[in-house]
Amino acid sequence: MCSAGVQRQYTGTAGLIENSQVGVFLAYASSRGRALIDHRLYLPEPTWSRDSERHRKAGVPEDVVLTTKPHLALQMIEQALDAGVSTSWVTGDEAYGQDPGLRAGLEARGVGYVLAVSCATRVRINQGRTAIRADEAAFRLPASAWHRQSAGSGAKGPRYYDWAWVHIGTDEHRHLLIRRNPTTGELAFHLCWSPRIVPLSELVRVAGTRWCIEECFQAAKGQVGLDRYQVRNWTAWHRHVTLAMLALAFLAAAVDDARPTRDVRIRTARPQAETRST
C-alpha cells in the first residue's frame, strides 16, 4: 500500500469501490481536436491525511496539501488560463458541478460553465424568489418548453435529445439546463452560467463536449499507454502520465496538420477524474 494515492475508494471506471488510484485530468477540446493538458494525483481522505510515513515512502512532497477533486480541477483551470490558454467554457460531471467553490472560481475568471448536477439540486426560479428541486422544475415544464437538438456527433451519428432550460437567479446569465432521453425519458441536469447572454443551442453544444474526455482517455490508453505502468512513487507517476499526455497531444496536432481545412470554434475545457487499480 505504498503506491501514491492508493486507497479503497469509488471509481467511475469500475463503477464500484476498490483499491485504486484516482487522477484528475483537464482536457482541452475544439473543432481542431482534443487532448489532455494537465493532471493531478488525488490523495484521498482519511488514509493520506494522517500518515506522514506513508507520504515519505510514496515520495509525496512535503508541500502537497490534501484537497478535493473540484479544487484540483480549479487549480488546473486557473493555471491554464494564467499560461495563456484561451477557453470560453468549462464542462464537467456531477463531482464538479455540485461544488460551489469551483463554480464561483470560474465566474470570477469570467469563464462560462455547463456543469452536471444531481436531480436533487435546489435552484431558485421566479427571479430568485422560489427555491425548488431541479427535477420538480423539469416536471412543471409544458410540452412547448422542450426542443429536440443534437448534442454533437457520436459513434452512431448525431446524438439527439430533448432539451429545456429554466432561468434561475435574478438575471439572464444563469440557467438550469435539462436533457431528456427521447426513448427512455431519463433526465439529466446542468447548472449553467455565462458572462454574456447565449442561446439554448450554445449550452447544448457545450454540454455535448463532455464526451471528448472519454475519447481522450480511450486514445491515451489505447495509443500511448496512459494506464500501462507499474510505478508507485509520486514523481514516477507524474513522469509517466506527463509523457503519455505529451504523446497524445503530439498525435492530436499531427492529425490536425493533416487536415486540408481548419474550422476554429469556441474551445471548451473539461476536468475529469480517471482511475486505475493498483
PDB file of C-alpha atoms in Angstrom:
ATOM      1  CA  MET A   1       0.000   0.000   0.000  1.00  0.00           C
ATOM      2  CA  CYS A   2       2.893   2.368  -0.693  1.00  0.00           C
ATOM      3  CA  SER A   3       1.643   3.466  -4.114  1.00  0.00           C
ATOM      4  CA  ALA A   4       0.940   7.188  -4.058  1.00  0.00           C
ATOM      5  CA  GLY A   5      -2.751   7.965  -3.589  1.00  0.00           C
ATOM      6  CA  VAL A   6      -3.939   4.357  -3.327  1.00  0.00           C
ATOM      7  CA  GLN A   7      -6.953   3.698  -1.112  1.00  0.00           C
ATOM      8  CA  ARG A   8     -10.213   1.783  -1.281  1.00  0.00           C
ATOM      9  CA  GLN A   9     -12.483   4.339  -2.945  1.00  0.00           C
ATOM     10  CA  TYR A  10     -15.220   4.629  -5.529  1.00  0.00           C
ATOM     11  CA  THR A  11     -14.012   4.681  -9.126  1.00  0.00           C
ATOM     12  CA  GLY A  12     -16.135   5.737 -12.058  1.00  0.00           C
ATOM     13  CA  THR A  13     -14.194   3.445 -14.386  1.00  0.00           C
ATOM     14  CA  ALA A  14     -15.131   0.320 -12.443  1.00  0.00           C
ATOM     15  CA  GLY A  15     -18.396   1.667 -11.033  1.00  0.00           C
ATOM     16  CA  LEU A  16     -17.613   0.337  -7.565  1.00  0.00           C
ATOM     17  CA  ILE A  17     -15.379   0.749  -4.525  1.00  0.00           C
ATOM     18  CA  GLU A  18     -11.979  -0.854  -4.950  1.00  0.00           C
ATOM     19  CA  ASN A  19      -8.296  -0.362  -4.199  1.00  0.00           C
ATOM     20  CA  SER A  20      -7.346   2.300  -6.721  1.00  0.00           C
ATOM     21  CA  GLN A  21      -5.529   5.458  -7.692  1.00  0.00           C
ATOM     22  CA  VAL A  22      -7.507   8.465  -8.913  1.00  0.00           C
ATOM     23  CA  GLY A  23      -6.128  11.155 -11.166  1.00  0.00           C
ATOM     24  CA  VAL A  24      -7.932  14.389 -12.006  1.00  0.00           C
ATOM     25  CA  PHE A  25      -7.336  15.421 -15.617  1.00  0.00           C
ATOM     26  CA  LEU A  26      -8.041  18.561 -17.621  1.00  0.00           C
ATOM     27  CA  ALA A  27      -8.958  18.094 -21.267  1.00  0.00           C
ATOM     28  CA  TYR A  28      -8.959  20.782 -23.944  1.00  0.00           C
ATOM     29  CA  ALA A  29     -11.427  20.405 -26.822  1.00  0.00           C
ATOM     30  CA  SER A  30     -12.057  22.352 -30.014  1.00  0.00           C
ATOM     31  CA  SER A  31     -13.157  21.604 -33.565  1.00  0.00           C
ATOM     32  CA  ARG A  32      -9.475  21.023 -34.395  1.00  0.00           C
ATOM     33  CA  GLY A  33      -9.060  18.205 -31.882  1.00  0.00           C
ATOM     34  CA  ARG A  34      -8.816  17.420 -28.205  1.00  0.00           C
ATOM     35  CA  ALA A  35      -6.141  16.327 -25.760  1.00  0.00           C
ATOM     36  CA  LEU A  36      -5.347  16.046 -22.067  1.00  0.00           C
ATOM     37  CA  ILE A  37      -3.412  19.133 -20.991  1.00  0.00           C
ATOM     38  CA  ASP A  38      -2.953  18.788 -17.219  1.00  0.00           C
ATOM     39  CA  HIS A  39      -3.305  16.308 -14.386  1.00  0.00           C
ATOM     40  CA  ARG A  40      -3.256  15.969 -10.604  1.00  0.00           C
ATOM     41  CA  LEU A  41      -2.933  12.842  -8.471  1.00  0.00           C
ATOM     42  CA  TYR A  42      -5.731  12.839  -5.905  1.00  0.00           C
ATOM     43  CA  LEU A  43      -4.781  11.989  -2.308  1.00  0.00           C
ATOM     44  CA  PRO A  44      -7.947  10.772  -0.571  1.00  0.00           C
ATOM     45  CA  GLU A  45      -9.126  11.144   2.996  1.00  0.00           C
ATOM     46  CA  PRO A  46      -8.722   9.706   5.533  1.00  0.00           C
ATOM     47  CA  THR A  47      -5.782   7.416   4.758  1.00  0.00           C
ATOM     48  CA  TRP A  48      -3.481  10.022   3.281  1.00  0.00           C
ATOM     49  CA  SER A  49      -4.237  12.827   5.716  1.00  0.00           C
ATOM     50  CA  ARG A  50      -2.806  11.254   8.845  1.00  0.00           C
ATOM     51  CA  ASP A  51       0.108   9.079   7.736  1.00  0.00           C
ATOM     52  CA  SER A  52       3.293  11.095   7.215  1.00  0.00           C
ATOM     53  CA  GLU A  53       5.355   7.907   6.970  1.00  0.00           C
ATOM     54  CA  ARG A  54       3.225   6.709   4.111  1.00  0.00           C
ATOM     55  CA  HIS A  55       3.756  10.048   2.383  1.00  0.00           C
ATOM     56  CA  ARG A  56       7.508   9.619   2.756  1.00  0.00           C
ATOM     57  CA  LYS A  57       7.533   6.078   1.350  1.00  0.00           C
ATOM     58  CA  ALA A  58       5.410   7.110  -1.627  1.00  0.00           C
ATOM     59  CA  GLY A  59       7.576  10.157  -2.312  1.00  0.00           C
ATOM     60  CA  VAL A  60       4.794  12.697  -1.784  1.00  0.00           C
ATOM     61  CA  PRO A  61       6.396  16.170  -1.452  1.00  0.00           C
ATOM     62  CA  GLU A  62       6.031  17.828   1.933  1.00  0.00           C
ATOM     63  CA  ASP A  63       4.353  20.911   0.460  1.00  0.00           C
ATOM     64  CA  VAL A  64       1.497  18.934  -1.117  1.00  0.00           C
ATOM     65  CA  VAL A  65      -1.800  19.843   0.550  1.00  0.00           C
ATOM     66  CA  LEU A  66      -4.680  17.385   0.507  1.00  0.00           C
ATOM     67  CA  THR A  67      -7.751  18.870  -1.152  1.00  0.00           C
ATOM     68  CA  THR A  68     -10.864  17.933  -3.099  1.00  0.00           C
ATOM     69  CA  LYS A  69     -11.109  16.896  -6.734  1.00  0.00           C
ATOM     70  CA  PRO A  70     -13.056  20.062  -7.702  1.00  0.00           C
ATOM     71  CA  HIS A  71     -10.370  22.214  -6.076  1.00  0.00           C
ATOM     72  CA  LEU A  72      -7.688  20.351  -8.011  1.00  0.00           C
ATOM     73  CA  ALA A  73      -9.700  20.966 -11.177  1.00  0.00           C
ATOM     74  CA  LEU A  74      -9.947  24.687 -10.425  1.00  0.00           C
ATOM     75  CA  GLN A  75      -6.202  24.849  -9.794  1.00  0.00           C
ATOM     76  CA  MET A  76      -5.534  23.352 -13.220  1.00  0.00           C
ATOM     77  CA  ILE A  77      -8.024  25.616 -14.975  1.00  0.00           C
ATOM     78  CA  GLU A  78      -6.588  28.732 -13.353  1.00  0.00           C
ATOM     79  CA  GLN A  79      -3.028  27.725 -14.223  1.00  0.00           C
ATOM     80  CA  ALA A  80      -4.062  27.051 -17.822  1.00  0.00           C
ATOM     81  CA  LEU A  81      -5.707  30.475 -18.070  1.00  0.00           C
ATOM     82  CA  ASP A  82      -2.675  32.157 -16.499  1.00  0.00           C
ATOM     83  CA  ALA A  83      -0.454  30.398 -19.040  1.00  0.00           C
ATOM     84  CA  GLY A  84      -2.444  31.891 -21.917  1.00  0.00           C
ATOM     85  CA  VAL A  85      -4.793  29.016 -22.769  1.00  0.00           C
ATOM     86  CA  SER A  86      -7.935  30.522 -24.276  1.00  0.00           C
ATOM     87  CA  THR A  87     -11.299  28.992 -23.401  1.00  0.00           C
ATOM     88  CA  SER A  88     -14.840  30.290 -23.180  1.00  0.00           C
ATOM     89  CA  TRP A  89     -16.439  27.332 -21.401  1.00  0.00           C
ATOM     90  CA  VAL A  90     -15.805  24.601 -18.861  1.00  0.00           C
ATOM     91  CA  THR A  91     -17.924  21.474 -18.555  1.00  0.00           C
ATOM     92  CA  GLY A  92     -17.760  18.544 -16.166  1.00  0.00           C
ATOM     93  CA  ASP A  93     -19.748  15.837 -14.411  1.00  0.00           C
ATOM     94  CA  GLU A  94     -21.619  15.914 -11.095  1.00  0.00           C
ATOM     95  CA  ALA A  95     -18.490  15.591  -8.968  1.00  0.00           C
ATOM     96  CA  TYR A  96     -17.553  19.062 -10.192  1.00  0.00           C
ATOM     97  CA  GLY A  97     -20.944  20.635 -10.819  1.00  0.00           C
ATOM     98  CA  GLN A  98     -22.029  20.140  -7.216  1.00  0.00           C
ATOM     99  CA  ASP A  99     -19.077  22.139  -5.894  1.00  0.00           C
ATOM    100  CA  PRO A 100     -19.936  25.843  -5.310  1.00  0.00           C
ATOM    101  CA  GLY A 101     -16.265  26.778  -4.948  1.00  0.00           C
ATOM    102  CA  LEU A 102     -15.465  25.601  -8.475  1.00  0.00           C
ATOM    103  CA  ARG A 103     -18.454  27.446  -9.916  1.00  0.00           C
ATOM    104  CA  ALA A 104     -17.548  30.649  -8.064  1.00  0.00           C
ATOM    105  CA  GLY A 105     -13.932  30.382  -9.210  1.00  0.00           C
ATOM    106  CA  LEU A 106     -14.966  30.089 -12.857  1.00  0.00           C
ATOM    107  CA  GLU A 107     -17.313  33.051 -12.574  1.00  0.00           C
ATOM    108  CA  ALA A 108     -14.543  35.128 -11.010  1.00  0.00           C
ATOM    109  CA  ARG A 109     -12.392  34.398 -14.063  1.00  0.00           C
ATOM    110  CA  GLY A 110     -15.238  35.193 -16.478  1.00  0.00           C
ATOM    111  CA  VAL A 111     -15.359  31.621 -17.836  1.00  0.00           C
ATOM    112  CA  GLY A 112     -18.791  30.181 -18.593  1.00  0.00           C
ATOM    113  CA  TYR A 113     -19.731  26.692 -17.452  1.00  0.00           C
ATOM    114  CA  VAL A 114     -22.209  23.893 -18.102  1.00  0.00           C
ATOM    115  CA  LEU A 115     -21.750  21.517 -15.172  1.00  0.00           C
ATOM    116  CA  ALA A 116     -23.793  18.415 -14.440  1.00  0.00           C
ATOM    117  CA  VAL A 117     -25.663  18.270 -11.117  1.00  0.00           C
ATOM    118  CA  SER A 118     -27.987  15.822  -9.402  1.00  0.00           C
ATOM    119  CA  CYS A 119     -31.767  15.866  -9.677  1.00  0.00           C
ATOM    120  CA  ALA A 120     -31.961  16.920  -6.008  1.00  0.00           C
ATOM    121  CA  THR A 121     -30.073  20.160  -6.601  1.00  0.00           C
ATOM    122  CA  ARG A 122     -32.118  23.140  -5.451  1.00  0.00           C
ATOM    123  CA  VAL A 123     -32.387  26.131  -7.765  1.00  0.00           C
ATOM    124  CA  ARG A 124     -34.166  29.457  -7.426  1.00  0.00           C
ATOM    125  CA  ILE A 125     -36.803  30.376 -10.012  1.00  0.00           C
ATOM    126  CA  ASN A 126     -39.248  33.282 -10.341  1.00  0.00           C
ATOM    127  CA  GLN A 127     -36.438  35.866 -10.245  1.00  0.00           C
ATOM    128  CA  GLY A 128     -34.856  34.091  -7.310  1.00  0.00           C
ATOM    129  CA  ARG A 129     -37.963  34.114  -5.128  1.00  0.00           C
ATOM    130  CA  THR A 130     -38.773  30.383  -5.178  1.00  0.00           C
ATOM    131  CA  ALA A 131     -36.449  27.504  -4.234  1.00  0.00           C
ATOM    132  CA  ILE A 132     -37.210  24.220  -5.964  1.00  0.00           C
ATOM    133  CA  ARG A 133     -35.557  20.878  -6.774  1.00  0.00           C
ATOM    134  CA  ALA A 134     -34.188  20.514 -10.289  1.00  0.00           C
ATOM    135  CA  ASP A 135     -36.392  17.504 -11.085  1.00  0.00           C
ATOM    136  CA  GLU A 136     -39.507  19.283  -9.838  1.00  0.00           C
ATOM    137  CA  ALA A 137     -38.697  22.227 -12.093  1.00  0.00           C
ATOM    138  CA  ALA A 138     -38.473  19.793 -15.025  1.00  0.00           C
ATOM    139  CA  PHE A 139     -41.836  18.185 -14.245  1.00  0.00           C
ATOM    140  CA  ARG A 140     -43.540  21.598 -14.225  1.00  0.00           C
ATOM    141  CA  LEU A 141     -42.418  22.466 -17.752  1.00  0.00           C
ATOM    142  CA  PRO A 142     -45.027  22.437 -20.531  1.00  0.00           C
ATOM    143  CA  ALA A 143     -44.513  20.360 -23.664  1.00  0.00           C
ATOM    144  CA  SER A 144     -43.660  23.514 -25.612  1.00  0.00           C
ATOM    145  CA  ALA A 145     -40.566  24.102 -23.444  1.00  0.00           C
ATOM    146  CA  TRP A 146     -38.754  21.073 -24.890  1.00  0.00           C
ATOM    147  CA  HIS A 147     -36.663  21.289 -28.054  1.00  0.00           C
ATOM    148  CA  ARG A 148     -35.090  18.417 -29.990  1.00  0.00           C
ATOM    149  CA  GLN A 149     -31.434  19.261 -30.635  1.00  0.00           C
ATOM    150  CA  SER A 150     -28.204  17.380 -31.291  1.00  0.00           C
ATOM    151  CA  ALA A 151     -25.512  17.347 -28.615  1.00  0.00           C
ATOM    152  CA  GLY A 152     -22.906  16.636 -31.287  1.00  0.00           C
ATOM    153  CA  SER A 153     -21.863  13.621 -33.296  1.00  0.00           C
ATOM    154  CA  GLY A 154     -21.276  10.282 -31.620  1.00  0.00           C
ATOM    155  CA  ALA A 155     -20.159   6.877 -32.852  1.00  0.00           C
ATOM    156  CA  LYS A 156     -23.566   6.375 -34.497  1.00  0.00           C
ATOM    157  CA  GLY A 157     -24.104   9.895 -35.781  1.00  0.00           C
ATOM    158  CA  PRO A 158     -25.788  12.962 -34.232  1.00  0.00           C
ATOM    159  CA  ARG A 159     -26.902  12.479 -30.607  1.00  0.00           C
ATOM    160  CA  TYR A 160     -30.402  13.923 -30.411  1.00  0.00           C
ATOM    161  CA  TYR A 161     -32.068  14.684 -27.088  1.00  0.00           C
ATOM    162  CA  ASP A 162     -34.915  16.840 -25.894  1.00  0.00           C
ATOM    163  CA  TRP A 163     -33.632  19.956 -24.121  1.00  0.00           C
ATOM    164  CA  ALA A 164     -35.223  22.616 -21.940  1.00  0.00           C
ATOM    165  CA  TRP A 165     -33.815  25.493 -19.954  1.00  0.00           C
ATOM    166  CA  VAL A 166     -35.066  27.463 -16.997  1.00  0.00           C
ATOM    167  CA  HIS A 167     -33.834  30.896 -15.938  1.00  0.00           C
ATOM    168  CA  ILE A 168     -32.572  30.748 -12.360  1.00  0.00           C
ATOM    169  CA  GLY A 169     -31.422  33.515 -10.082  1.00  0.00           C
ATOM    170  CA  THR A 170     -32.169  37.154 -10.835  1.00  0.00           C
ATOM    171  CA  ASP A 171     -30.543  37.668 -14.233  1.00  0.00           C
ATOM    172  CA  GLU A 172     -30.447  36.049 -17.678  1.00  0.00           C
ATOM    173  CA  HIS A 173     -26.961  34.618 -17.283  1.00  0.00           C
ATOM    174  CA  ARG A 174     -27.907  31.602 -15.128  1.00  0.00           C
ATOM    175  CA  HIS A 175     -29.866  28.588 -16.272  1.00  0.00           C
ATOM    176  CA  LEU A 176     -30.852  25.101 -15.306  1.00  0.00           C
ATOM    177  CA  LEU A 177     -30.320  23.053 -18.463  1.00  0.00           C
ATOM    178  CA  ILE A 178     -32.320  19.813 -18.643  1.00  0.00           C
ATOM    179  CA  ARG A 179     -31.700  16.933 -21.046  1.00  0.00           C
ATOM    180  CA  ARG A 180     -34.334  14.267 -21.677  1.00  0.00           C
ATOM    181  CA  ASN A 181     -33.734  10.998 -23.466  1.00  0.00           C
ATOM    182  CA  PRO A 182     -36.479  10.805 -26.114  1.00  0.00           C
ATOM    183  CA  THR A 183     -36.631   7.000 -25.819  1.00  0.00           C
ATOM    184  CA  THR A 184     -36.420   6.343 -22.084  1.00  0.00           C
ATOM    185  CA  GLY A 185     -37.451   9.728 -20.691  1.00  0.00           C
ATOM    186  CA  GLU A 186     -34.361   9.765 -18.439  1.00  0.00           C
ATOM    187  CA  LEU A 187     -33.422  13.264 -17.282  1.00  0.00           C
ATOM    188  CA  ALA A 188     -30.032  14.894 -16.717  1.00  0.00           C
ATOM    189  CA  PHE A 189     -29.434  18.315 -15.211  1.00  0.00           C
ATOM    190  CA  HIS A 190     -26.794  21.035 -15.596  1.00  0.00           C
ATOM    191  CA  LEU A 191     -26.133  24.327 -13.856  1.00  0.00           C
ATOM    192  CA  CYS A 192     -25.080  26.955 -16.380  1.00  0.00           C
ATOM    193  CA  TRP A 193     -23.576  30.423 -16.192  1.00  0.00           C
ATOM    194  CA  SER A 194     -22.201  32.626 -18.941  1.00  0.00           C
ATOM    195  CA  PRO A 195     -20.694  36.124 -18.884  1.00  0.00           C
ATOM    196  CA  ARG A 196     -22.930  37.027 -21.834  1.00  0.00           C
ATOM    197  CA  ILE A 197     -26.440  36.057 -22.909  1.00  0.00           C
ATOM    198  CA  VAL A 198     -26.338  32.899 -25.061  1.00  0.00           C
ATOM    199  CA  PRO A 199     -28.979  30.804 -26.876  1.00  0.00           C
ATOM    200  CA  LEU A 200     -30.082  27.334 -25.796  1.00  0.00           C
ATOM    201  CA  SER A 201     -28.158  25.786 -28.702  1.00  0.00           C
ATOM    202  CA  GLU A 202     -24.865  27.087 -27.282  1.00  0.00           C
ATOM    203  CA  LEU A 203     -25.456  25.482 -23.884  1.00  0.00           C
ATOM    204  CA  VAL A 204     -26.418  22.228 -25.612  1.00  0.00           C
ATOM    205  CA  ARG A 205     -23.216  22.332 -27.648  1.00  0.00           C
ATOM    206  CA  VAL A 206     -21.074  22.792 -24.547  1.00  0.00           C
ATOM    207  CA  ALA A 207     -22.903  20.034 -22.664  1.00  0.00           C
ATOM    208  CA  GLY A 208     -22.243  17.730 -25.600  1.00  0.00           C
ATOM    209  CA  THR A 209     -18.474  18.220 -25.430  1.00  0.00           C
ATOM    210  CA  ARG A 210     -18.298  16.121 -22.260  1.00  0.00           C
ATOM    211  CA  TRP A 211     -17.883  13.024 -24.421  1.00  0.00           C
ATOM    212  CA  CYS A 212     -14.489  14.365 -25.546  1.00  0.00           C
ATOM    213  CA  ILE A 213     -12.882  13.364 -22.252  1.00  0.00           C
ATOM    214  CA  GLU A 214     -13.882   9.744 -22.821  1.00  0.00           C
ATOM    215  CA  GLU A 215     -12.357   9.893 -26.275  1.00  0.00           C
ATOM    216  CA  CYS A 216      -9.171  11.320 -24.782  1.00  0.00           C
ATOM    217  CA  PHE A 217      -8.927   8.535 -22.205  1.00  0.00           C
ATOM    218  CA  GLN A 218      -9.673   5.867 -24.793  1.00  0.00           C
ATOM    219  CA  ALA A 219      -6.979   7.207 -27.109  1.00  0.00           C
ATOM    220  CA  ALA A 220      -4.486   7.738 -24.281  1.00  0.00           C
ATOM    221  CA  LYS A 221      -4.910   4.176 -23.039  1.00  0.00           C
ATOM    222  CA  GLY A 222      -5.013   2.522 -26.441  1.00  0.00           C
ATOM    223  CA  GLN A 223      -2.359   4.546 -28.246  1.00  0.00           C
ATOM    224  CA  VAL A 224       0.132   5.933 -25.733  1.00  0.00           C
ATOM    225  CA  GLY A 225      -0.146   3.633 -22.693  1.00  0.00           C
ATOM    226  CA  LEU A 226      -1.610   6.033 -20.146  1.00  0.00           C
ATOM    227  CA  ASP A 227      -2.694   3.174 -17.864  1.00  0.00           C
ATOM    228  CA  ARG A 228       0.219   0.823 -18.582  1.00  0.00           C
ATOM    229  CA  TYR A 229       2.597   1.406 -15.724  1.00  0.00           C
ATOM    230  CA  GLN A 230       3.842  -0.298 -12.584  1.00  0.00           C
ATOM    231  CA  VAL A 231       5.246   2.734 -10.787  1.00  0.00           C
ATOM    232  CA  ARG A 232       4.463   3.505  -7.149  1.00  0.00           C
ATOM    233  CA  ASN A 233       6.357   6.723  -6.416  1.00  0.00           C
ATOM    234  CA  TRP A 234       4.674  10.150  -6.687  1.00  0.00           C
ATOM    235  CA  THR A 235       7.320  11.511  -9.063  1.00  0.00           C
ATOM    236  CA  ALA A 236       7.374   8.396 -11.242  1.00  0.00           C
ATOM    237  CA  TRP A 237       3.579   8.506 -11.651  1.00  0.00           C
ATOM    238  CA  HIS A 238       3.681  12.130 -12.744  1.00  0.00           C
ATOM    239  CA  ARG A 239       6.527  11.477 -15.180  1.00  0.00           C
ATOM    240  CA  HIS A 240       4.715   8.575 -16.831  1.00  0.00           C
ATOM    241  CA  VAL A 241       1.405  10.413 -17.128  1.00  0.00           C
ATOM    242  CA  THR A 242       3.093  13.579 -18.427  1.00  0.00           C
ATOM    243  CA  LEU A 243       4.890  11.650 -21.169  1.00  0.00           C
ATOM    244  CA  ALA A 244       1.672   9.882 -22.165  1.00  0.00           C
ATOM    245  CA  MET A 245      -0.180  13.195 -22.331  1.00  0.00           C
ATOM    246  CA  LEU A 246       2.609  14.752 -24.402  1.00  0.00           C
ATOM    247  CA  ALA A 247       2.457  11.865 -26.864  1.00  0.00           C
ATOM    248  CA  LEU A 248      -1.329  12.166 -27.105  1.00  0.00           C
ATOM    249  CA  ALA A 249      -1.093  15.914 -27.752  1.00  0.00           C
ATOM    250  CA  PHE A 250       1.523  15.293 -30.461  1.00  0.00           C
ATOM    251  CA  LEU A 251      -0.811  12.828 -32.210  1.00  0.00           C
ATOM    252  CA  ALA A 252      -3.719  15.282 -31.977  1.00  0.00           C
ATOM    253  CA  ALA A 253      -1.574  18.041 -33.531  1.00  0.00           C
ATOM    254  CA  ALA A 254      -0.395  15.675 -36.279  1.00  0.00           C
ATOM    255  CA  VAL A 255      -3.978  14.783 -37.166  1.00  0.00           C
ATOM    256  CA  ASP A 256      -4.920  18.464 -37.282  1.00  0.00           C
ATOM    257  CA  ASP A 257      -1.950  19.293 -39.514  1.00  0.00           C
ATOM    258  CA  ALA A 258      -3.039  16.566 -41.934  1.00  0.00           C
ATOM    259  CA  ARG A 259      -6.499  18.090 -42.412  1.00  0.00           C
ATOM    260  CA  PRO A 260      -6.955  20.114 -45.623  1.00  0.00           C
ATOM    261  CA  THR A 261      -9.075  22.790 -43.914  1.00  0.00           C
ATOM    262  CA  ARG A 262      -9.429  24.149 -40.391  1.00  0.00           C
ATOM    263  CA  ASP A 263     -12.632  25.354 -38.745  1.00  0.00           C
ATOM    264  CA  VAL A 264     -11.773  27.053 -35.442  1.00  0.00           C
ATOM    265  CA  ARG A 265     -14.673  27.272 -32.998  1.00  0.00           C
ATOM    266  CA  ILE A 266     -15.127  28.203 -29.354  1.00  0.00           C
ATOM    267  CA  ARG A 267     -12.968  25.995 -27.187  1.00  0.00           C
ATOM    268  CA  THR A 268     -14.014  24.108 -24.110  1.00  0.00           C
ATOM    269  CA  ALA A 269     -12.004  22.838 -21.172  1.00  0.00           C
ATOM    270  CA  ARG A 270     -13.242  19.957 -19.121  1.00  0.00           C
ATOM    271  CA  PRO A 271     -11.945  18.450 -15.889  1.00  0.00           C
ATOM    272  CA  GLN A 272     -12.494  14.795 -15.187  1.00  0.00           C
ATOM    273  CA  ALA A 273     -11.346  12.102 -12.814  1.00  0.00           C
ATOM    274  CA  GLU A 274      -9.874   8.892 -14.166  1.00  0.00           C
ATOM    275  CA  THR A 275      -8.938   5.849 -12.156  1.00  0.00           C
ATOM    276  CA  ARG A 276      -6.600   2.913 -12.249  1.00  0.00           C
ATOM    277  CA  SER A 277      -6.437  -0.098  -9.933  1.00  0.00           C
ATOM    278  CA  THR A 278      -3.134  -0.923  -8.356  1.00  0.00           C
TER     279      THR A 278
END
